[in-house]
PDB file of C-alpha atoms in Angstrom:
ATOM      1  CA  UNK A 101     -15.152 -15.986  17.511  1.00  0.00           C
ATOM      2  CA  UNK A 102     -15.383 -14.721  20.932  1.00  0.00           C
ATOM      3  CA  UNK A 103     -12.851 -17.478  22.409  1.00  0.00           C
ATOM      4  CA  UNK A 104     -10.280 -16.512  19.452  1.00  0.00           C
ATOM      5  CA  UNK A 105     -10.927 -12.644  19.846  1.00  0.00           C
ATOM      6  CA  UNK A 106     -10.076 -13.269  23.854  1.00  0.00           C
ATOM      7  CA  UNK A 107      -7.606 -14.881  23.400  1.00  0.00           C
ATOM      8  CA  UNK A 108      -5.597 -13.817  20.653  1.00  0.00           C
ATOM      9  CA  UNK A 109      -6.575  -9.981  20.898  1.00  0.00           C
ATOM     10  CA  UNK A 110      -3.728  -8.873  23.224  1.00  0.00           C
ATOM     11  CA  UNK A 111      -0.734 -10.831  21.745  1.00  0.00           C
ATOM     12  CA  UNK A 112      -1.915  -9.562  18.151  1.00  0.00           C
ATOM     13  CA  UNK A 113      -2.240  -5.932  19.614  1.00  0.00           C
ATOM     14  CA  UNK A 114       1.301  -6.419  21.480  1.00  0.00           C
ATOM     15  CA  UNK A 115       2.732  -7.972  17.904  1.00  0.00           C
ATOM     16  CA  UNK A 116       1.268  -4.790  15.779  1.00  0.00           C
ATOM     17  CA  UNK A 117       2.962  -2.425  18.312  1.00  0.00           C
ATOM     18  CA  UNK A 118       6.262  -3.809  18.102  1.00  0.00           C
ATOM     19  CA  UNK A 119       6.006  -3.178  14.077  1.00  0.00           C
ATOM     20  CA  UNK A 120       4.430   0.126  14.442  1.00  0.00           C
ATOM     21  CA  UNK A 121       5.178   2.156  17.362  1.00  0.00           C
ATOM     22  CA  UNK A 122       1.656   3.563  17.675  1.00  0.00           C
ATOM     23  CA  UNK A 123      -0.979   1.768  19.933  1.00  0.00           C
ATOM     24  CA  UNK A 124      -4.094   3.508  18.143  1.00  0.00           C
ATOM     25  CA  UNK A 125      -2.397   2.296  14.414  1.00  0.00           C
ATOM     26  CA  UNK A 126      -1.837  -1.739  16.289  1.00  0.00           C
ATOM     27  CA  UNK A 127      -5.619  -1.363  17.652  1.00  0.00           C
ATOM     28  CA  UNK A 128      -7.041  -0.541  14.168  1.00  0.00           C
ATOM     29  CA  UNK A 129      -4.278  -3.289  12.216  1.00  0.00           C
ATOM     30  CA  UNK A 130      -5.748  -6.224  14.734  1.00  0.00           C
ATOM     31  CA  UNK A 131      -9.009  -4.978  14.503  1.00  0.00           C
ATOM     32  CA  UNK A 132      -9.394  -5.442  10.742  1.00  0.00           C
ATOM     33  CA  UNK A 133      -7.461  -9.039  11.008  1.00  0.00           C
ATOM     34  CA  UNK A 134     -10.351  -9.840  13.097  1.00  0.00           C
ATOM     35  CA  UNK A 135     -13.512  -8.547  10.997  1.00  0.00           C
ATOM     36  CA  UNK A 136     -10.871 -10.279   8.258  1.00  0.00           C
ATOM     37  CA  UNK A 137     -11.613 -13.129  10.103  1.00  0.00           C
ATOM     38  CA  UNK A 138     -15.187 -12.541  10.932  1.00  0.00           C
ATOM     39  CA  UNK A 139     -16.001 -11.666   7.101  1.00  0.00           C
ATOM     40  CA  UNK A 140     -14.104 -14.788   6.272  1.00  0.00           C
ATOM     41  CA  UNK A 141     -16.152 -17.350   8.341  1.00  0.00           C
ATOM     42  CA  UNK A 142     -19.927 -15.797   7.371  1.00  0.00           C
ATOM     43  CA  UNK A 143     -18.746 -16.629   3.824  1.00  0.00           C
ATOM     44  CA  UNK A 144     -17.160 -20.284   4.534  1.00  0.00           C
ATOM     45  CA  UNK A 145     -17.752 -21.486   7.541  1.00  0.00           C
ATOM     46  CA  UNK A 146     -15.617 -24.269   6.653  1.00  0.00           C
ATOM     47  CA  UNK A 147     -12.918 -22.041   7.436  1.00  0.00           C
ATOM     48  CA  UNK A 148     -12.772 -21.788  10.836  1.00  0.00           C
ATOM     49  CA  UNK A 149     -10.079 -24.360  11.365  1.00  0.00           C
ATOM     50  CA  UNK A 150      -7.840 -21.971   9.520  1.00  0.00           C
ATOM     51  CA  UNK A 151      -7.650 -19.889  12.145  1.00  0.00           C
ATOM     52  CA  UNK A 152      -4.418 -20.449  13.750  1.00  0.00           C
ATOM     53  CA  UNK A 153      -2.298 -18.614  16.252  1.00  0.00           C
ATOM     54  CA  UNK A 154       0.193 -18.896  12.411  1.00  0.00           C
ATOM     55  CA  UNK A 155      -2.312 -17.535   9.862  1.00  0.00           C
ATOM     56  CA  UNK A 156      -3.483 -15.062  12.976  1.00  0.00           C
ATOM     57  CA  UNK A 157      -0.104 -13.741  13.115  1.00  0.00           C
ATOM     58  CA  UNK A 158       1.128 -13.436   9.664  1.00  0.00           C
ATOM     59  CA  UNK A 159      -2.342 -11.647   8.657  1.00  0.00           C
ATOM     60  CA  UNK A 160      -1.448  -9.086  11.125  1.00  0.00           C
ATOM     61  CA  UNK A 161       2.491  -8.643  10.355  1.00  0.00           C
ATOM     62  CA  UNK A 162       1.007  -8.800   6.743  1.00  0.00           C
ATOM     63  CA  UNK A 163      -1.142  -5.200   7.423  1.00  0.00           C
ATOM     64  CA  UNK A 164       1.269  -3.926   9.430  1.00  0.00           C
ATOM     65  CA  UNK A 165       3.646  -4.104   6.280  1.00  0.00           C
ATOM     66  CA  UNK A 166       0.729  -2.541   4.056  1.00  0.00           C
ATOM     67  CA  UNK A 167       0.307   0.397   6.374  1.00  0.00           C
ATOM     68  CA  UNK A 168       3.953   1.266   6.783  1.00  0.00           C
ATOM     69  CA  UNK A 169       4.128   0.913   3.291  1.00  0.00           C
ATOM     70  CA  UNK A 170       1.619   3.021   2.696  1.00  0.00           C
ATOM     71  CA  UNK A 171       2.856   5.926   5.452  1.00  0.00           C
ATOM     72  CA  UNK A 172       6.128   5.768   3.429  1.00  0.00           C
ATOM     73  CA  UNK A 173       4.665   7.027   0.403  1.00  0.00           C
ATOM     74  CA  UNK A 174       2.647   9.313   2.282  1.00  0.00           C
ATOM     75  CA  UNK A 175       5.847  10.701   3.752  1.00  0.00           C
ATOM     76  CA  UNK A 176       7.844  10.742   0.759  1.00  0.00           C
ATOM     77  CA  UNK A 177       4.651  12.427  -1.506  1.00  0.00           C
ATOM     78  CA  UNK A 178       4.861  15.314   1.496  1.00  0.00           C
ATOM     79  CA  UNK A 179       9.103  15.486   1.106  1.00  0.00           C
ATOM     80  CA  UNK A 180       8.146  15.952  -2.283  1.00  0.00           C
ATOM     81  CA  UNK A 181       5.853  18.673  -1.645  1.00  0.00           C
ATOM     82  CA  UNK A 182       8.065  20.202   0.586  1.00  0.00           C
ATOM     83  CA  UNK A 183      11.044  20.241  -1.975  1.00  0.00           C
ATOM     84  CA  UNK A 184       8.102  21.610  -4.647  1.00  0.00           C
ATOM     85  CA  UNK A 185       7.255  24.550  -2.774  1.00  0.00           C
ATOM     86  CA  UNK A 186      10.654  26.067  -2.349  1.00  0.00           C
ATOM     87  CA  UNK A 187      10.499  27.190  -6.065  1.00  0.00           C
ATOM     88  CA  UNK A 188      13.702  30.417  -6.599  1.00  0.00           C
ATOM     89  CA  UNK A 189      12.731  31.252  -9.754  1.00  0.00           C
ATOM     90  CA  UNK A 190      10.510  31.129 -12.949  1.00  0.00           C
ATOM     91  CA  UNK A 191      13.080  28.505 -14.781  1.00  0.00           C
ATOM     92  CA  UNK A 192      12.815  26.327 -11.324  1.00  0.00           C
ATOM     93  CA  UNK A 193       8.876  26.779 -11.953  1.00  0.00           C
ATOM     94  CA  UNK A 194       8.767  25.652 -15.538  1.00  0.00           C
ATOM     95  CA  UNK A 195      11.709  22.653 -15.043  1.00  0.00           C
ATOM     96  CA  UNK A 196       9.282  21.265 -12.511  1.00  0.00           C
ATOM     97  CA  UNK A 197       6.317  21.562 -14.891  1.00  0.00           C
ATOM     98  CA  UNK A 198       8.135  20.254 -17.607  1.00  0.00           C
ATOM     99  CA  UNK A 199       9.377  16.969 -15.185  1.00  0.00           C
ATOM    100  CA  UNK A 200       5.714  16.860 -14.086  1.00  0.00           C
ATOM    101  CA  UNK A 201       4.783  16.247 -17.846  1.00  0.00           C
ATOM    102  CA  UNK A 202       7.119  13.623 -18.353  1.00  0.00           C
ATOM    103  CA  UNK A 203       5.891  11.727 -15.921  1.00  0.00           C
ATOM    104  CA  UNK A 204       2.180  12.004 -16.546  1.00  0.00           C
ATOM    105  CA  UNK A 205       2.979  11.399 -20.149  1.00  0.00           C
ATOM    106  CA  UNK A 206       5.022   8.221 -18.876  1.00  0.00           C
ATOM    107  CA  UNK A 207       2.069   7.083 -16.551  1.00  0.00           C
ATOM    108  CA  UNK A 208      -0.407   7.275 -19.451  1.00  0.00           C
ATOM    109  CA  UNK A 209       1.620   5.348 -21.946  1.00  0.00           C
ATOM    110  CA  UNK A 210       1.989   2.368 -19.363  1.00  0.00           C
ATOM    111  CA  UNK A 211       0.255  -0.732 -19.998  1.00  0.00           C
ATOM    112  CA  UNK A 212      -2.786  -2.082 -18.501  1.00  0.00           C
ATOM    113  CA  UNK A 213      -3.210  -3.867 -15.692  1.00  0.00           C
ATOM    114  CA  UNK A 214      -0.623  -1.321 -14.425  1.00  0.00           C
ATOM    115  CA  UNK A 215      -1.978   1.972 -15.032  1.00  0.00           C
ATOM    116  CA  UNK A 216      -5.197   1.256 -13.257  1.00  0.00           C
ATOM    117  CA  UNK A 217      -3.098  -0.532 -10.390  1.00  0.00           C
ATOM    118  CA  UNK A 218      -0.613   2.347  -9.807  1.00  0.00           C
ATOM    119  CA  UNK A 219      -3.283   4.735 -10.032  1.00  0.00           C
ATOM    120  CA  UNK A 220      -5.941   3.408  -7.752  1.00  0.00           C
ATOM    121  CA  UNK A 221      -2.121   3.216  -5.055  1.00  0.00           C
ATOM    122  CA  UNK A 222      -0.807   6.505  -5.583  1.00  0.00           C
ATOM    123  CA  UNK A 223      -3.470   8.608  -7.075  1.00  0.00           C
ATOM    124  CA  UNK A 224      -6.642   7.281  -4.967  1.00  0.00           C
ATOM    125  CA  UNK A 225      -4.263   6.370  -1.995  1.00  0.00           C
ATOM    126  CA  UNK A 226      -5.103   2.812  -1.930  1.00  0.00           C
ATOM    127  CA  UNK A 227      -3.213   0.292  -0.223  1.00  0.00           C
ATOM    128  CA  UNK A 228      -1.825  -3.011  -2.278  1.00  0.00           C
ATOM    129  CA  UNK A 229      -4.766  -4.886  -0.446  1.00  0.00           C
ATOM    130  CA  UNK A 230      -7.565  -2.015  -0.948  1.00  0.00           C
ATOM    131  CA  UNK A 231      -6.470  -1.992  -4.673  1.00  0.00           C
ATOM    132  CA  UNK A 232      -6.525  -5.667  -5.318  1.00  0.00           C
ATOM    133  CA  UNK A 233      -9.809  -5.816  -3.600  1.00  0.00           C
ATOM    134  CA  UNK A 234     -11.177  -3.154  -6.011  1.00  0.00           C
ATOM    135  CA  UNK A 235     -10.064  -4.965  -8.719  1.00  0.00           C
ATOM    136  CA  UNK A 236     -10.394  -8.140  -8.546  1.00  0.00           C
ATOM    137  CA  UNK A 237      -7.356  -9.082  -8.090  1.00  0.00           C
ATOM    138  CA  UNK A 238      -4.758 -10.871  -5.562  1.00  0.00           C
ATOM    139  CA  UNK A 239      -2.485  -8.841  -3.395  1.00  0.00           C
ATOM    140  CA  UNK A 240       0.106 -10.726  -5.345  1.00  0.00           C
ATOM    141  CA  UNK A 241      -0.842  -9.605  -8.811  1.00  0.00           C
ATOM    142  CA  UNK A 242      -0.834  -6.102  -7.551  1.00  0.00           C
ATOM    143  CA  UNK A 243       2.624  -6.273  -5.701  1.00  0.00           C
ATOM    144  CA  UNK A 244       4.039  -7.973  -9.097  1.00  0.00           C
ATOM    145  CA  UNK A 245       2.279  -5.323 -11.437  1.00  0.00           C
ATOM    146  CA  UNK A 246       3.700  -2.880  -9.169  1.00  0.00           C
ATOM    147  CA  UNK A 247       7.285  -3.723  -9.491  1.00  0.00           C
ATOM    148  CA  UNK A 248       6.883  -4.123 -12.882  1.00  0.00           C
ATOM    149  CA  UNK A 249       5.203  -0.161 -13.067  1.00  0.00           C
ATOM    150  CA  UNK A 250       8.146   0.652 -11.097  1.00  0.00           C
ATOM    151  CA  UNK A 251      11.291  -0.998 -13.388  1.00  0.00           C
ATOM    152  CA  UNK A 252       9.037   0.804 -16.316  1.00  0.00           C
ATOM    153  CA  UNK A 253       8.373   3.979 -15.626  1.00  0.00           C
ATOM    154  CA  UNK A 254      12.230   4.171 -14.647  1.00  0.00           C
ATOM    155  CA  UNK A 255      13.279   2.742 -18.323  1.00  0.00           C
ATOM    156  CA  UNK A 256      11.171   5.593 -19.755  1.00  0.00           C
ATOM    157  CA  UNK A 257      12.182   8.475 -17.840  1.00  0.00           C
ATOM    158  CA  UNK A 258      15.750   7.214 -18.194  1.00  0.00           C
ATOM    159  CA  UNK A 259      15.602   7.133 -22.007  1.00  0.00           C
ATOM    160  CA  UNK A 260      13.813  10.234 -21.825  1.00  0.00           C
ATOM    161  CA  UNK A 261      16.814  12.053 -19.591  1.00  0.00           C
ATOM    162  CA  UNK A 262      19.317  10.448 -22.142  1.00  0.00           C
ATOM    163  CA  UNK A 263      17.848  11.821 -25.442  1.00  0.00           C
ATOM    164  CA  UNK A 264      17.999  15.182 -23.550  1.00  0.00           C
TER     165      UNK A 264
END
């Protein structure tokens, strides 16, 4: 572990920074590849072969996706608040509220797996990987259920807008 940590540490870090344009965020990204790693080989030490300079990299462009991912709908839940709080008027107050129903209404009449998956993403702030962990699931399960939340939820809302 020491040899690969040596040796793979500052191309990793270098590869993190050129996705995210923040040394402290690359630090933390090749950190957890490498207690990945770590965690990995106490529970099959069989897999320490797997460690390639391949499976290194594409773990770390991997969380590097998952964090951007997961600033982006950071950012976009603060744009949101910042369009929220510029209210004019009691009707811009209560069209709001009444959007705001729709969707919670819409969110609790989606099907399971995908409730629990979009909640534990937006409403607990989980990343795709922290969620799948959670629940038992792969990353690709929750990407899938995801996009499937996603086309949903936009069916619903559009149907609802329509019959208005």
């Amino acid at each position: 572990m020491e040899r690969l940590y040596g040796e793979f540490y500052e191309p990793l870090f270098l590869f993190a920074v050129t996705y995210l344009d923040s040394d402290d965020e690359a630090r933390d990204v090749v950190s957890d590849v490498f207690e990945t790693v770590w965690q990995r080989w106490q529970k099959e030490p069989s897999a320490a072969p797997m460690a390639t300079s391949a499976w290194l990299y594409t773990l770390t462009r991997n969380r590097c996706i998952d964090l951007l991912r997961h600033d982006r709908s950071r950012r976009s839940y603060a744009e949101l608040m910042e369009r929220t709080e510029q209210f004019d008027t009691s009707a811009d107050v209560a069209d709001y509220e009444q959007s705001l129903g729709r969707v919670r209404r819409a969110v609790s009449q989606l099907p399971e797996p995908g409730r629990t998956i979009l909640e534990c993403c937006y409403f607990r702030r989980m990343t795709y990987q922290e969620a799948a962990d959670h629940l038992e699931l792969s990353l690709v399960s929750v990407r899938k259920q995801m996009l499937k939340v996603f086309r949903t939820l936009r069916e619903m809302l559009n149907n609802h807008n329509r019959q208005v």
